[in-house]
Amino acid sequence: MEKKRLLKGAEAVGEAAIQSGCGRFYGFPVPNQSDLMEYLVQQERAGRGPVVFQSEDPLSALFMAYGAALAGARVLTALNSIDLPDALRAASYFSAAGLPMVCVIFTQSGPGSGNIYPEQSSTLTAVYGARLGDGFAPVFTPSAPTDCAAVTYKAFKTAEAYQIPVFILIDAACAQLVETVDFSTLNIREVPAKRVGILETEGDAPSKSTTLFLDIDEMGEKKEALREKESAFLEKEKGAFKVMGEGGDAVIVAFGIGAIQAKRAMDALVPEDISCTVFEPETLFPFPAEAFAEALGKARHLFIIDMSHGQFESLLGPHIPDTASRHVFSVTGGAVPRVELLKAWIQGELQSS
Amino acid sequence: MELKFEQIAGFPKSLSETPQHFCPGCTHGVNTRLLAEAIDTFPAGEKIVGVCGMGCSGLLPDYLDVKMVAAPPGQAIPVAVGLSHEIGGKGLVFAYVGEGDLYGRGLSALLHAAKRGESLTVICANNLNMGMSGGHLSPTTLLGQETATTPDGTPATKYGVPIDFTRFITGIPAVSLVARFKGFTAGEIKKGRGYIARALKVQKYLGGFSFIEILGICPTNLELPPAEAVMRTKTAVAGIYPSGIFKTPEAGILT
Ligand code: SF4
């Protein structure tokens, strides 16, 4: 395999999944998700990568993955944000059973069927929805194809290390964005095998997997164990992020296509003598709070690019000190925040404050 | 005179000694034993994984001494399919699911798995109502049958005429074996054990999809003593849900 590949974001996820040792992919054709599935099918034909299976619907895909994971497979699933509730339901079961899964959610505009263009209006649903029944799932948010690949590898590593479901949220723009991904710089290695499938378990007692506990005390113990697992996870994992630039006039915070546009706006503001720092969280859960606080220390003005009606802002809220001067740019409906608009907005806000 | 006892039936090896929660007279207890006996027809080292659905069958993992997975409502078949894909020919996968779950929200997955001829043995415990939820209307509830949601008898005007899902599955080309028996009459119980064992063998040797429906009684929700529930159910299903083998890998569709 060539180390440098021209790939869409969705395809970069597929390539990184192959290199991470993913054994099975289950999916159902929907926009963006199909690019990932088709890439994997082509690779399967070429004799590499996971076994790809198109299920009858997205929910079945998730629970086929659950069955395969129980039997020891390293699984990847992907769906569109319209079907995010299915993924949350599945994540609750993966959490309860202590099974790893990487699930990519391609986010589009909503509510309802909306359109297939990018939006980040599934953010809170993904971050908080995975808490259904007190389960938990890290939420990764890559931007460019290279990041999609790097994050996919991290997602598999995290899923296997903690035996948990992991979400990767990719907006429709990043899914379709094309760039040359140099895999030799990414340090992607196959995630070591750790689990044995239900068929291979040994010992006197045949193994069982259930998430149904009618006894209150037993259920309480299960929940306590999950709480401890989450505490250990949060103790160690402080969230992934990228910081670009180190300007002191403004800190721009954004993820996905918003972060790519923020970086371009930052470059466009240099000739205007405005220096910015772009903070891009690559995980929304856990949120990289310490790094964000550090970035906020660089400037008094915080510019939030929110591709939803306030969801990203409300997620950031608890991490923003009162002393910061907050500016929010909201763009929805499937539109990508345009660089000239971002530039004019930041310039205007700074001038009027 | 000294009484001599002869053991005519043993305790199946695959049946756990955990006391079962099923109501007295419920056919789930019989079905569980039949499953264990069918599993016992395989040599000790045979690798078998069972999947159960939600409802009264959801505690099956406690009662069978084989590897078991309790699936979410409606998802027993996808979970079993995923297990079967990964396990491949290294073991057998069966699913034991109530009809409320399997023919309700699990129907699409069931039909698609059948259409693909997945390597699976699916057993549907059809007791004509959603037992665990409190005796509600199920996809196979008979016309006029009283349930918690149709207390004046299930009307065709509102809920339609019940269809025979087993017959429907019989017509799917990739399905290898289809049979149905009553889990509450001695003669059929004996046959039924053979059906289940045969279904598992079809999976083992042909990698095929087999489907067995076990008609059952739910005396608790019928609010009848078990013996009466048996009589009533036997009469009620006559001509609607007939017993027998409907399809075999050798002969195809039989009736
Ligand atoms: S409620 Fe009905 S189906 Fe459930 S255990 Fe009792 S008798 Fe059996």
Coordinates of C-alpha atoms and ligand atoms in Angstrom, one line a residue:
Chain A
M1 CA 0.0 0.0 0.0
E2 CA 1.3 3.4 -0.9
K3 CA 2.0 5.6 2.1
K4 CA 0.6 8.7 0.5
R5 CA -3.0 8.6 -0.6
L6 CA -5.4 11.1 -2.0
L7 CA -8.5 10.5 0.1
K8 CA -11.8 11.9 1.2
G9 CA -12.4 12.2 5.0
A10 CA -14.8 9.3 4.9
E11 CA -12.2 7.2 3.0
A12 CA -9.4 8.2 5.3
V13 CA -11.5 6.7 8.2
G14 CA -11.7 3.5 6.3
E15 CA -8.0 3.3 5.5
A16 CA -7.1 4.0 9.1
A17 CA -9.6 1.4 10.3
I18 CA -7.9 -1.2 8.0
Q19 CA -4.5 -0.3 9.4
S20 CA -5.9 -0.5 13.0
G21 CA -6.9 -4.1 12.4
C22 CA -10.6 -3.6 12.1
G23 CA -12.1 -7.0 11.3
R24 CA -15.8 -6.2 10.5
F25 CA -17.7 -3.3 9.2
Y26 CA -21.5 -3.1 9.3
G27 CA -23.4 -0.3 7.7
F28 CA -26.4 0.8 5.7
P29 CA -26.1 3.1 2.7
V30 CA -26.8 6.8 3.6
P31 CA -24.9 9.9 2.3
N32 CA -21.3 10.1 3.4
Q33 CA -21.5 6.8 5.2
S34 CA -21.6 5.2 1.7
D35 CA -18.3 6.7 0.8
L36 CA -16.7 4.9 3.7
M37 CA -18.5 1.6 3.0
E38 CA -17.7 1.7 -0.7
Y39 CA -14.0 2.4 0.0
L40 CA -13.9 -0.6 2.4
V41 CA -15.7 -2.8 -0.2
Q42 CA -13.0 -1.9 -2.8
Q43 CA -10.3 -2.7 -0.3
E44 CA -12.0 -6.0 0.6
R45 CA -12.0 -6.9 -3.1
A46 CA -8.3 -6.2 -3.2
G47 CA -7.9 -8.7 -0.3
R48 CA -7.4 -6.3 2.6
G49 CA -9.4 -4.7 5.3
P50 CA -12.5 -5.8 7.2
V51 CA -15.3 -7.9 6.0
V52 CA -18.0 -5.4 4.9
F53 CA -21.7 -6.2 5.4
Q54 CA -24.6 -4.1 4.3
S55 CA -27.4 -4.6 6.8
E56 CA -31.2 -4.2 6.3
D57 CA -31.2 -1.0 8.4
P58 CA -28.8 1.1 10.5
L59 CA -30.1 -0.4 13.8
S60 CA -29.4 -3.9 12.6
A61 CA -25.9 -2.8 11.5
L62 CA -25.2 -1.7 15.1
F63 CA -26.5 -4.9 16.7
M64 CA -24.8 -7.1 14.1
A65 CA -21.6 -5.3 15.2
Y66 CA -22.6 -6.1 18.8
G67 CA -22.9 -9.8 18.0
A68 CA -19.6 -9.8 16.1
A69 CA -17.9 -7.9 18.9
L70 CA -19.2 -10.5 21.4
A71 CA -17.5 -13.1 19.3
G72 CA -14.2 -11.2 19.4
A73 CA -14.3 -9.0 16.3
R74 CA -12.9 -5.5 16.2
V75 CA -15.9 -3.6 14.7
L76 CA -16.6 -0.4 12.9
T77 CA -20.0 1.0 12.1
A78 CA -21.1 4.2 10.5
L79 CA -24.3 6.1 10.1
N80 CA -25.8 9.5 9.4
S81 CA -26.8 11.9 12.2
I82 CA -30.5 11.2 11.3
D83 CA -30.0 7.8 12.8
L84 CA -28.0 8.9 15.8
P85 CA -30.6 7.8 18.3
D86 CA -30.0 4.2 17.0
A87 CA -26.3 4.6 17.7
L88 CA -27.1 5.9 21.2
R89 CA -29.3 2.9 21.9
A90 CA -26.5 0.6 20.7
A91 CA -23.9 2.5 22.7
S92 CA -25.9 1.9 25.9
Y93 CA -25.7 -1.8 25.2
F94 CA -22.0 -1.8 24.3
S95 CA -21.3 0.2 27.5
A96 CA -23.3 -2.2 29.6
A97 CA -21.7 -5.3 28.1
G98 CA -18.2 -3.7 28.1
L99 CA -17.6 -4.2 24.4
P100 CA -15.5 -2.0 22.1
M101 CA -17.0 -0.5 19.0
V102 CA -16.0 2.5 16.9
C103 CA -19.1 4.2 15.4
V104 CA -18.7 7.1 12.9
I105 CA -21.6 9.6 12.8
F106 CA -21.6 11.7 9.7
T107 CA -23.4 14.9 10.7
Q108 CA -25.8 16.8 8.4
S109 CA -28.3 19.5 8.7
G110 CA -31.6 18.9 10.6
P111 CA -34.1 18.6 12.3
G112 CA -36.1 16.0 10.4
S113 CA -34.6 14.8 7.1
G114 CA -33.0 18.3 6.7
N115 CA -30.4 18.1 4.0
I116 CA -27.1 16.3 3.4
Y117 CA -25.0 19.3 3.9
P118 CA -22.8 19.9 6.9
E119 CA -24.0 20.9 10.3
Q120 CA -23.0 20.2 13.9
S121 CA -26.4 20.1 15.4
S122 CA -26.0 16.6 16.7
T123 CA -23.2 17.6 19.1
L124 CA -25.2 17.6 22.4
T125 CA -27.1 14.5 21.4
A126 CA -23.9 12.6 20.8
V127 CA -22.1 13.9 23.9
Y128 CA -25.0 13.6 26.3
G129 CA -27.0 10.9 24.6
A130 CA -24.3 8.3 25.1
R131 CA -25.1 8.7 28.8
L132 CA -28.4 6.8 28.3
G133 CA -28.6 4.7 31.4
D134 CA -25.3 6.2 32.6
G135 CA -23.3 4.6 29.9
F136 CA -20.5 6.7 28.4
A137 CA -18.7 7.0 25.0
P138 CA -15.9 9.3 24.1
V139 CA -16.7 11.6 21.2
F140 CA -14.0 12.4 18.7
T141 CA -14.3 15.3 16.2
P142 CA -11.7 15.3 13.4
S143 CA -11.5 17.8 10.6
A144 CA -9.3 17.3 7.5
P145 CA -8.8 13.8 6.1
T146 CA -5.4 13.4 7.8
D147 CA -7.1 14.1 11.1
C148 CA -9.9 11.7 10.3
A149 CA -7.3 9.0 9.8
A150 CA -5.4 9.9 13.0
V151 CA -8.5 10.1 15.1
T152 CA -9.8 6.8 13.8
Y153 CA -6.7 5.1 15.0
K154 CA -7.0 6.8 18.4
A155 CA -10.7 5.8 18.5
F156 CA -9.9 2.1 18.0
K157 CA -7.1 2.3 20.6
T158 CA -9.4 3.9 23.1
A159 CA -12.3 1.5 22.4
E160 CA -10.0 -1.5 22.9
A161 CA -8.2 -0.1 25.9
Y162 CA -11.4 0.6 27.9
Q163 CA -13.7 -1.9 26.2
I164 CA -16.2 0.9 25.4
P165 CA -18.1 2.3 22.4
V166 CA -16.4 5.3 20.8
F167 CA -18.1 7.9 18.5
I168 CA -16.4 9.8 15.7
L169 CA -18.4 12.8 14.6
I170 CA -17.6 14.0 11.1
D171 CA -19.5 16.7 9.5
A172 CA -20.6 16.2 5.9
A173 CA -18.0 18.8 4.6
C174 CA -15.0 17.0 6.3
A175 CA -16.4 13.7 5.0
Q176 CA -16.1 14.9 1.5
L177 CA -13.0 17.0 1.7
V178 CA -10.1 15.6 -0.3
E179 CA -6.4 15.8 0.6
T180 CA -3.3 13.7 0.4
V181 CA -2.9 11.7 3.5
D182 CA 0.6 10.7 4.3
F183 CA 0.2 7.6 6.5
S184 CA 3.9 7.3 7.1
T185 CA 3.6 10.4 9.4
L186 CA 0.6 9.2 11.3
N187 CA 2.1 6.4 13.4
I188 CA -0.9 4.2 12.8
R189 CA -0.3 0.7 14.1
E190 CA -2.5 -2.2 14.4
V191 CA -4.2 -2.0 17.8
P192 CA -3.0 -5.1 19.8
A193 CA -5.6 -7.9 20.2
K194 CA -6.8 -8.0 23.8
R195 CA -10.1 -9.7 23.9
V196 CA -11.3 -13.3 23.5
G197 CA -14.7 -13.9 22.0
I198 CA -17.5 -15.6 23.8
L199 CA -16.8 -18.9 22.1
E200 CA -13.2 -19.0 23.3
T201 CA -13.9 -18.2 26.9
E202 CA -12.8 -21.0 29.2
G203 CA -13.3 -22.1 32.7
D204 CA -16.0 -24.1 34.5
A205 CA -18.9 -21.6 34.0
P206 CA -20.0 -21.2 30.5
S207 CA -19.9 -17.5 29.7
K208 CA -23.0 -15.3 29.6
S209 CA -23.5 -11.9 28.3
T210 CA -26.5 -10.0 29.6
T211 CA -27.4 -6.5 30.3
L212 CA -30.6 -7.5 32.1
F213 CA -30.4 -7.5 35.9
L214 CA -33.7 -7.8 37.7
D215 CA -32.0 -7.8 41.1
I216 CA -31.6 -4.2 42.3
D217 CA -28.4 -4.8 44.2
E218 CA -26.8 -6.6 41.3
M219 CA -27.8 -3.8 38.9
G220 CA -26.4 -1.3 41.4
E221 CA -23.1 -3.2 41.4
K222 CA -22.9 -3.2 37.7
K223 CA -23.5 0.6 37.6
E224 CA -20.9 1.2 40.3
A225 CA -18.4 -0.8 38.2
L226 CA -19.2 1.3 35.2
R227 CA -18.9 4.5 37.2
E228 CA -15.4 3.4 38.3
K229 CA -14.5 2.6 34.8
E230 CA -15.6 6.1 33.7
S231 CA -13.6 7.7 36.5
A232 CA -10.5 5.8 35.6
F233 CA -11.0 6.8 32.0
L234 CA -11.5 10.5 32.8
E235 CA -8.5 10.4 35.2
K236 CA -6.3 9.3 32.3
E237 CA -7.8 10.8 29.2
K238 CA -7.8 14.6 29.2
G239 CA -9.1 15.1 25.7
A240 CA -7.4 15.6 22.4
F241 CA -7.0 19.0 20.7
K242 CA -5.0 21.1 18.3
V243 CA -3.7 24.6 18.8
M244 CA -2.8 26.6 15.7
G245 CA -1.1 30.0 15.9
E246 CA -0.3 31.8 19.1
G247 CA -1.8 35.2 18.5
G248 CA -3.0 37.3 21.4
D249 CA -5.8 39.3 19.8
A250 CA -8.4 36.5 19.6
V251 CA -8.9 32.9 20.3
I252 CA -11.1 31.1 17.8
V253 CA -12.6 27.8 18.9
A254 CA -14.2 25.5 16.4
F255 CA -14.2 21.9 15.3
G256 CA -14.7 19.9 12.1
I257 CA -15.1 22.1 9.0
G258 CA -15.4 25.1 11.3
A259 CA -11.8 24.6 12.5
I260 CA -10.5 24.4 9.0
Q261 CA -12.3 27.6 8.1
A262 CA -11.1 29.2 11.4
K263 CA -7.5 28.4 10.5
R264 CA -8.0 30.0 7.1
A265 CA -9.6 33.1 8.7
M266 CA -6.7 33.3 11.1
D267 CA -4.3 33.4 8.1
A268 CA -6.4 36.0 6.3
L269 CA -6.3 38.2 9.4
V270 CA -2.5 38.4 9.5
P271 CA -2.2 41.1 6.9
E272 CA -4.8 43.1 8.9
D273 CA -2.4 42.9 11.9
I274 CA -4.8 40.7 13.9
S275 CA -3.1 37.7 15.4
C276 CA -5.2 34.8 16.5
T277 CA -5.0 31.4 18.1
V278 CA -7.2 28.6 16.8
F279 CA -8.3 26.0 19.4
E280 CA -9.7 22.8 17.9
P281 CA -11.0 20.2 20.3
E282 CA -10.6 16.8 18.8
T283 CA -12.7 15.2 21.5
L284 CA -15.9 16.8 22.9
F285 CA -16.0 14.1 25.5
P286 CA -13.8 14.2 27.4
F287 CA -13.4 17.9 26.6
P288 CA -9.8 19.1 26.7
A289 CA -10.6 21.6 29.5
E290 CA -7.1 22.3 30.7
A291 CA -5.7 22.9 27.2
F292 CA -8.7 25.1 26.4
A293 CA -8.1 27.2 29.6
E294 CA -4.5 27.6 28.6
A295 CA -5.4 28.7 25.1
L296 CA -8.0 31.2 26.5
G297 CA -5.1 32.7 28.5
K298 CA -3.7 34.0 25.3
A299 CA -6.5 36.5 24.5
R300 CA -9.5 38.2 26.1
H301 CA -11.7 37.7 23.1
L302 CA -13.1 34.3 22.4
F303 CA -14.7 33.6 19.0
I304 CA -16.9 30.6 18.8
I305 CA -17.9 29.2 15.5
D306 CA -21.0 27.3 16.2
M307 CA -22.5 25.3 13.3
S308 CA -25.8 24.7 15.3
H309 CA -28.2 26.8 17.3
G310 CA -26.0 27.2 20.3
Q311 CA -25.0 23.6 21.0
F312 CA -21.3 24.0 20.8
E313 CA -21.5 27.2 22.8
S314 CA -23.4 25.5 25.6
L315 CA -20.9 22.7 25.6
L316 CA -18.1 25.2 26.0
G317 CA -20.0 27.4 28.5
P318 CA -18.8 25.8 31.7
H319 CA -15.2 26.2 30.5
I320 CA -15.4 29.9 29.7
P321 CA -14.3 32.3 32.4
D322 CA -16.5 35.4 33.1
T323 CA -13.5 37.6 32.2
A324 CA -13.6 36.4 28.6
S325 CA -15.4 38.4 26.0
R326 CA -17.5 35.9 24.1
H327 CA -18.5 36.3 20.4
V328 CA -20.5 33.6 18.6
F329 CA -20.8 33.1 14.9
S330 CA -23.7 30.8 14.1
V331 CA -24.1 29.1 10.7
T332 CA -26.6 26.4 10.0
G333 CA -28.8 25.0 7.3
G334 CA -26.0 23.1 5.6
A335 CA -23.8 26.1 4.9
V336 CA -20.0 26.2 5.6
P337 CA -18.8 29.3 7.4
R338 CA -17.1 31.4 4.7
V339 CA -13.6 32.7 5.4
E340 CA -14.4 36.3 4.2
L341 CA -17.4 36.4 6.6
L342 CA -15.4 35.0 9.5
K343 CA -12.6 37.5 8.8
A344 CA -15.0 40.5 8.6
W345 CA -16.8 39.3 11.7
I346 CA -13.7 39.0 13.8
Q347 CA -12.3 42.3 12.6
G348 CA -15.6 44.0 13.2
E349 CA -16.1 42.6 16.7
L350 CA -12.6 43.5 17.7
Q351 CA -13.0 47.1 16.4
S352 CA -16.3 47.7 18.2
S353 CA -15.1 46.4 21.5
Chain B
M1 CA -42.9 -55.2 48.8
E2 CA -39.9 -53.3 47.7
L3 CA -40.6 -50.5 45.3
K4 CA -38.3 -50.4 42.4
F5 CA -37.8 -47.1 40.6
E6 CA -36.4 -46.8 37.2
Q7 CA -35.1 -43.5 35.9
I8 CA -36.8 -42.9 32.6
A9 CA -35.6 -39.4 31.9
G10 CA -32.4 -37.7 33.2
F11 CA -31.6 -34.1 33.9
P12 CA -30.3 -32.7 30.7
K13 CA -26.6 -31.8 30.9
S14 CA -27.1 -28.4 29.3
L15 CA -30.0 -27.5 31.6
S16 CA -28.8 -25.4 34.6
E17 CA -30.0 -26.1 38.1
T18 CA -31.0 -22.5 38.7
P19 CA -34.6 -22.4 39.7
Q20 CA -36.6 -20.9 36.8
H21 CA -38.8 -17.8 37.2
F22 CA -41.4 -18.9 34.8
C23 CA -45.0 -19.1 36.1
P24 CA -46.4 -22.5 36.9
G25 CA -47.6 -24.3 33.8
C26 CA -45.8 -22.0 31.4
T27 CA -44.4 -23.6 28.3
H28 CA -41.1 -21.6 28.5
G29 CA -40.0 -24.2 31.0
V30 CA -40.8 -27.1 28.6
N31 CA -39.1 -25.2 25.8
T32 CA -35.9 -24.6 27.8
R33 CA -35.7 -28.3 28.6
L34 CA -36.2 -29.2 25.0
L35 CA -33.5 -26.9 23.9
A36 CA -31.1 -28.4 26.5
E37 CA -32.0 -31.9 25.3
A38 CA -31.4 -31.0 21.7
I39 CA -28.1 -29.4 22.6
D40 CA -27.2 -32.6 24.5
T41 CA -27.5 -34.6 21.2
F42 CA -24.2 -33.0 20.3
P43 CA -20.8 -34.2 21.6
A44 CA -19.7 -32.4 24.8
G45 CA -17.1 -30.2 23.1
E46 CA -19.5 -28.7 20.5
K47 CA -19.3 -25.0 20.6
I48 CA -22.8 -23.5 20.9
V49 CA -23.9 -19.9 21.6
G50 CA -27.5 -19.0 22.2
V51 CA -29.1 -15.6 22.0
C52 CA -32.4 -14.8 23.7
G53 CA -34.7 -11.8 23.1
M54 CA -36.5 -9.6 25.6
G55 CA -39.5 -10.7 27.6
C56 CA -40.1 -13.9 29.6
S57 CA -37.4 -15.6 27.6
G58 CA -34.9 -12.9 28.6
L59 CA -33.5 -14.9 31.5
L60 CA -32.7 -18.0 29.5
P61 CA -29.0 -17.4 30.0
D62 CA -29.5 -18.4 33.6
Y63 CA -31.2 -21.6 32.7
L64 CA -29.0 -23.1 30.0
D65 CA -25.5 -24.2 30.6
V66 CA -24.2 -23.0 27.3
K67 CA -22.7 -19.7 26.2
M68 CA -25.6 -17.3 26.1
V69 CA -26.3 -13.7 25.1
A70 CA -29.3 -11.7 26.1
A71 CA -30.1 -9.3 23.3
P72 CA -32.1 -6.0 23.4
P73 CA -35.7 -6.0 22.3
G74 CA -36.0 -6.6 18.6
Q75 CA -32.3 -7.2 18.2
A76 CA -31.9 -10.9 18.9
I77 CA -31.5 -11.7 15.2
P78 CA -29.0 -9.0 14.3
V79 CA -26.9 -10.0 17.4
A80 CA -27.2 -13.7 16.4
V81 CA -26.2 -12.8 12.8
G82 CA -23.1 -10.9 14.0
L83 CA -22.1 -13.8 16.2
S84 CA -22.7 -16.2 13.4
H85 CA -20.6 -14.1 11.0
E86 CA -17.6 -14.0 13.3
I87 CA -17.8 -17.5 14.6
G88 CA -18.2 -18.9 11.1
G89 CA -18.1 -22.6 11.0
K90 CA -16.4 -22.9 14.4
G91 CA -19.7 -23.2 16.3
L92 CA -23.4 -23.1 16.2
V93 CA -25.6 -20.1 17.0
F94 CA -29.3 -20.3 17.9
A95 CA -31.8 -17.6 18.9
Y96 CA -34.7 -18.2 21.2
V97 CA -37.2 -15.3 21.0
G98 CA -40.8 -14.7 22.0
E99 CA -43.2 -13.8 19.1
G100 CA -44.0 -10.4 20.5
D101 CA -40.3 -9.5 20.1
L102 CA -39.5 -11.6 17.0
Y103 CA -42.6 -10.8 14.8
G104 CA -43.0 -7.3 16.2
R105 CA -40.0 -5.0 16.1
G106 CA -37.7 -7.9 15.2
L107 CA -39.6 -8.9 12.1
S108 CA -37.5 -7.0 9.5
A109 CA -34.3 -8.4 10.8
L110 CA -35.8 -11.9 10.9
L111 CA -37.0 -11.8 7.3
H112 CA -33.7 -10.4 6.0
A113 CA -31.7 -13.0 7.9
A114 CA -33.9 -15.7 6.4
K115 CA -33.7 -14.2 3.0
R116 CA -29.9 -14.3 3.2
G117 CA -30.0 -17.9 4.5
E118 CA -27.7 -16.9 7.5
S119 CA -26.2 -19.9 9.3
L120 CA -28.7 -19.8 12.2
T121 CA -31.3 -21.7 14.1
V122 CA -34.1 -19.5 15.1
I123 CA -36.7 -20.7 17.6
C124 CA -39.8 -18.6 18.2
A125 CA -41.8 -19.1 21.4
N126 CA -45.2 -18.1 20.2
N127 CA -47.7 -17.9 23.1
L128 CA -50.1 -15.6 21.4
N129 CA -49.5 -12.6 23.7
M130 CA -46.8 -10.4 25.1
G131 CA -46.4 -12.3 28.4
M132 CA -43.9 -10.3 30.4
S133 CA -45.3 -6.9 29.7
G134 CA -48.6 -8.1 31.2
G135 CA -50.4 -10.0 28.6
H136 CA -50.7 -7.5 25.8
L137 CA -51.7 -8.0 22.1
S138 CA -49.0 -9.6 20.1
P139 CA -48.6 -10.1 16.4
T140 CA -50.1 -13.6 16.6
T141 CA -52.9 -12.9 19.0
L142 CA -56.1 -14.6 17.8
L143 CA -59.3 -12.9 16.8
G144 CA -61.5 -12.4 19.8
Q145 CA -58.7 -13.2 22.2
E146 CA -58.8 -11.0 25.3
T147 CA -55.5 -9.2 26.1
A148 CA -54.6 -6.3 28.4
T149 CA -54.9 -3.9 25.5
T150 CA -57.9 -5.6 23.9
P151 CA -60.0 -6.5 27.0
D152 CA -63.2 -7.0 24.9
G153 CA -61.5 -9.4 22.6
T154 CA -59.1 -8.6 19.7
P155 CA -61.2 -7.2 16.8
A156 CA -60.3 -7.7 13.2
T157 CA -61.6 -4.2 12.4
K158 CA -58.8 -2.6 14.4
Y159 CA -55.9 -5.1 14.4
G160 CA -56.6 -7.2 11.3
V161 CA -56.6 -11.0 10.9
P162 CA -53.5 -12.7 12.3
I163 CA -51.1 -14.1 9.8
D164 CA -49.0 -17.2 10.0
F165 CA -45.4 -15.9 10.0
T166 CA -44.1 -19.5 10.0
R167 CA -45.7 -20.2 6.7
F168 CA -44.5 -16.9 5.4
I169 CA -40.9 -17.8 6.3
T170 CA -41.3 -21.2 4.7
G171 CA -41.7 -19.5 1.3
I172 CA -38.3 -17.8 1.6
P173 CA -36.0 -19.6 -0.8
A174 CA -32.8 -19.5 1.3
V175 CA -34.5 -21.1 4.3
S176 CA -33.5 -24.7 4.9
L177 CA -35.8 -26.1 7.6
V178 CA -39.2 -24.9 9.0
A179 CA -41.3 -26.7 11.6
R180 CA -43.9 -25.9 14.2
F181 CA -45.1 -27.9 17.2
K182 CA -47.1 -27.4 20.4
G183 CA -45.0 -27.2 23.5
F184 CA -48.0 -28.3 25.5
T185 CA -49.0 -31.7 24.2
A186 CA -47.0 -34.8 25.0
G187 CA -46.8 -36.2 21.5
E188 CA -45.7 -32.9 19.9
I189 CA -43.2 -32.1 22.7
K190 CA -41.4 -35.4 21.8
K191 CA -41.4 -34.5 18.1
G192 CA -40.3 -31.0 18.9
R193 CA -37.2 -32.0 20.6
G194 CA -36.2 -33.8 17.3
Y195 CA -37.1 -30.7 15.3
I196 CA -34.7 -28.5 17.3
A197 CA -31.9 -31.1 17.2
R198 CA -32.4 -31.4 13.5
A199 CA -32.4 -27.7 13.0
L200 CA -29.1 -27.4 14.8
K201 CA -27.7 -30.2 12.6
V202 CA -28.8 -28.5 9.5
Q203 CA -26.8 -25.5 10.7
K204 CA -23.8 -27.6 11.5
Y205 CA -23.6 -29.7 8.4
L206 CA -25.2 -27.4 5.8
G207 CA -24.7 -24.0 7.3
G208 CA -28.3 -23.4 6.8
F209 CA -31.1 -21.2 8.3
S210 CA -33.7 -23.1 10.2
F211 CA -36.8 -21.9 11.8
I212 CA -38.9 -23.6 14.5
E213 CA -42.0 -22.1 16.0
I214 CA -43.1 -23.5 19.4
L215 CA -46.7 -22.8 20.2
G216 CA -47.1 -22.1 23.9
I217 CA -49.5 -21.2 26.6
C218 CA -49.4 -18.3 29.0
P219 CA -51.7 -19.4 31.7
T220 CA -51.0 -16.4 33.8
N221 CA -52.3 -13.9 31.3
L222 CA -55.0 -16.2 30.1
E223 CA -56.0 -16.2 33.8
L224 CA -56.7 -20.0 33.5
P225 CA -55.3 -23.0 35.3
P226 CA -52.6 -24.6 33.1
A227 CA -54.7 -27.6 32.1
E228 CA -57.6 -25.4 31.0
A229 CA -55.1 -23.0 29.2
V230 CA -53.9 -26.0 27.3
M231 CA -57.4 -27.1 26.2
R232 CA -58.4 -23.6 25.3
T233 CA -55.2 -22.8 23.3
K234 CA -55.3 -26.2 21.5
T235 CA -58.8 -25.5 20.3
A236 CA -58.1 -21.9 19.4
V237 CA -55.0 -22.5 17.3
A238 CA -56.5 -25.5 15.4
G239 CA -56.6 -24.7 11.7
I240 CA -54.8 -21.4 12.2
Y241 CA -51.4 -22.4 13.3
P242 CA -51.0 -26.0 12.3
S243 CA -48.1 -28.2 13.5
G244 CA -45.7 -30.2 11.4
I245 CA -42.6 -29.9 9.3
F246 CA -43.1 -27.5 6.5
K247 CA -39.8 -27.5 4.8
T248 CA -36.6 -29.6 4.8
P249 CA -33.3 -29.2 3.0
E250 CA -33.9 -32.5 1.2
A251 CA -37.5 -32.1 0.0
G252 CA -38.0 -28.3 0.0
I253 CA -41.6 -27.1 0.9
L254 CA -43.7 -30.1 2.0
T255 CA -47.2 -28.8 2.3
Ligands
SF4_1 S1 -46.2 -14.4 31.9 FE1 -46.9 -16.1 30.6 S2 -45.1 -16.4 29.2 FE2 -44.3 -15.3 30.9 S3 -43.6 -16.8 32.4 FE3 -45.7 -16.4 33.0 S4 -47.0 -17.8 31.9 FE4 -45.0 -17.9 31.0

